[in-house]
Amino acid sequence: MDSLWHASVIVLVLVFIGGSDANPAARRHGQLDVNHKKQPLQTSRPYNIAHRGSNGEIPEETAAAYLRAIEEGADFIETDILASEDGHLICFHDVTLENTTDIASRTEFAGRKRTYEVEGVNMTGWFTVDFTLRELKSLRVKQRFSFRDQQYNGKYNILTFDEFILIALHADRVVGIYPEIKNPIFINQQVKWSGGKKFEDKFVETLLKYGYKGKYMSEDWLKKPLFIQSFAPTSLIYISNITNAPKLLLIDDTTVPTQDTNQVRSASYYEITSNGYLAFIRKHVIGIGPWKDTIVPPENDHLGPATDLVARAHALNLQVHPYTFRNENSYLHFNFHQDPYAEYEYWLREIGVDALFTDFTGSLHKYQEWTAPHQNKEKKCKGPPA
């Protein structure tokens, strides 16, 4: 990466000194007309969603990973939102800290391991909900996978939700954000906010503070594009009553229980991909985000027959944004002959999805730039307002 890009990282760090979630100055940034005369979001082809930033190159959910993704052409930058012990919203994927930070080597935190039940399973580790924002900010992030570049380990810290939003708002073109309400059941059990507010309330409050609002493709939405995602149907239904911003229901392997607490037993994702459930949930969401192997189940690491999930979703005017696309051979089914561009070709042209979550934003952008003249001018499925 060139010196200009490194300079951009430094500038963002300086901006964040006065713009953290704990700093009232962050609210002033939300009033800036940051999208004035910017290149608008492209809407003529499927969206390129930078999954936790360009995390195939740089440790996930860091300022550098998001800046790199924007540089590489991402339409949206994606993040996972959790909470600290003192109620600040942070960008972090796991409820425990050890997989992507240096906490295991921090002797001052050696006695802070805990065991909690998370989604019906007992987990032991260092949990975000047991640390203040100040303590979390002292940690340094590392690459999740050993087969990826390790040179950036220890260089970056954990971002707040506010800091993540500022990265998008201060980009030199319109860049959307795609935050996930992560583990809402667990967070609401462990973190309490004043006035009886819930995790979902604080999540939406932050978005509204920066002017993120409006139905899909509305004037407000195009100025500050946003998709809200969650594996928990109840969270999406709850926030549909407090924001009209577009939402997507994430779908895991069909055998996995959902995070729905309003049922005597949790439904499986198999049940919530039924026509009846999709017809119900479309009142609250404009699309679904399935694991890609749920759409096309593999057989011995080869593609099996595609399900009709995409066709059924499109018939209900629901968008389909599958996850996660990765360049490494271990993630590519043999049909693609170790070629990530062949995988993009299959999913965008044959399966016909509306967006892709990718760890390698630059690869997807290059593919789309090469094939753009052959793309339809209008998106295949824009979905209903939500």
PDB file of C-alpha atoms in Angstrom, residues 3 27 61 83 85 108 111 113 119 133 142 152 161 165 177 188 201 205 228 297 310 324 348:
ATOM      1  CA  SER A   3       2.263   6.275   1.353  1.00  0.00           C
ATOM      2  CA  ARG A  27     -22.257  14.497  17.458  1.00  0.00           C
ATOM      3  CA  GLU A  61     -13.125  -4.268  11.503  1.00  0.00           C
ATOM      4  CA  ALA A  83     -21.343  -3.425  23.357  1.00  0.00           C
ATOM      5  CA  GLU A  85     -19.451  -3.082  29.821  1.00  0.00           C
ATOM      6  CA  GLU A 108      -3.407  -7.186  33.576  1.00  0.00           C
ATOM      7  CA  GLY A 111      -8.092 -12.835  35.713  1.00  0.00           C
ATOM      8  CA  LYS A 113     -11.960 -14.748  31.865  1.00  0.00           C
ATOM      9  CA  GLU A 119     -27.117 -18.940  22.103  1.00  0.00           C
ATOM     10  CA  LEU A 133     -14.488   1.130  26.311  1.00  0.00           C
ATOM     11  CA  LYS A 142      -4.716  -9.080  14.936  1.00  0.00           C
ATOM     12  CA  TYR A 152      -0.526  -5.479  10.409  1.00  0.00           C
ATOM     13  CA  PHE A 161     -19.755   2.462  15.970  1.00  0.00           C
ATOM     14  CA  ILE A 165     -19.725   5.733  10.577  1.00  0.00           C
ATOM     15  CA  ILE A 177     -22.777   1.197   5.717  1.00  0.00           C
ATOM     16  CA  ASN A 188     -29.408  -7.236  26.315  1.00  0.00           C
ATOM     17  CA  ASP A 201     -32.587   1.328  20.753  1.00  0.00           C
ATOM     18  CA  GLU A 205     -30.130   6.135  18.038  1.00  0.00           C
ATOM     19  CA  ILE A 228     -29.340  -3.125   8.797  1.00  0.00           C
ATOM     20  CA  PRO A 297     -25.418 -26.885  -0.869  1.00  0.00           C
ATOM     21  CA  VAL A 310     -33.288 -17.068  -4.607  1.00  0.00           C
ATOM     22  CA  THR A 324     -19.057 -14.869   2.493  1.00  0.00           C
ATOM     23  CA  LEU A 348     -23.882 -12.980 -10.253  1.00  0.00           C
TER      24      LEU A 348
END
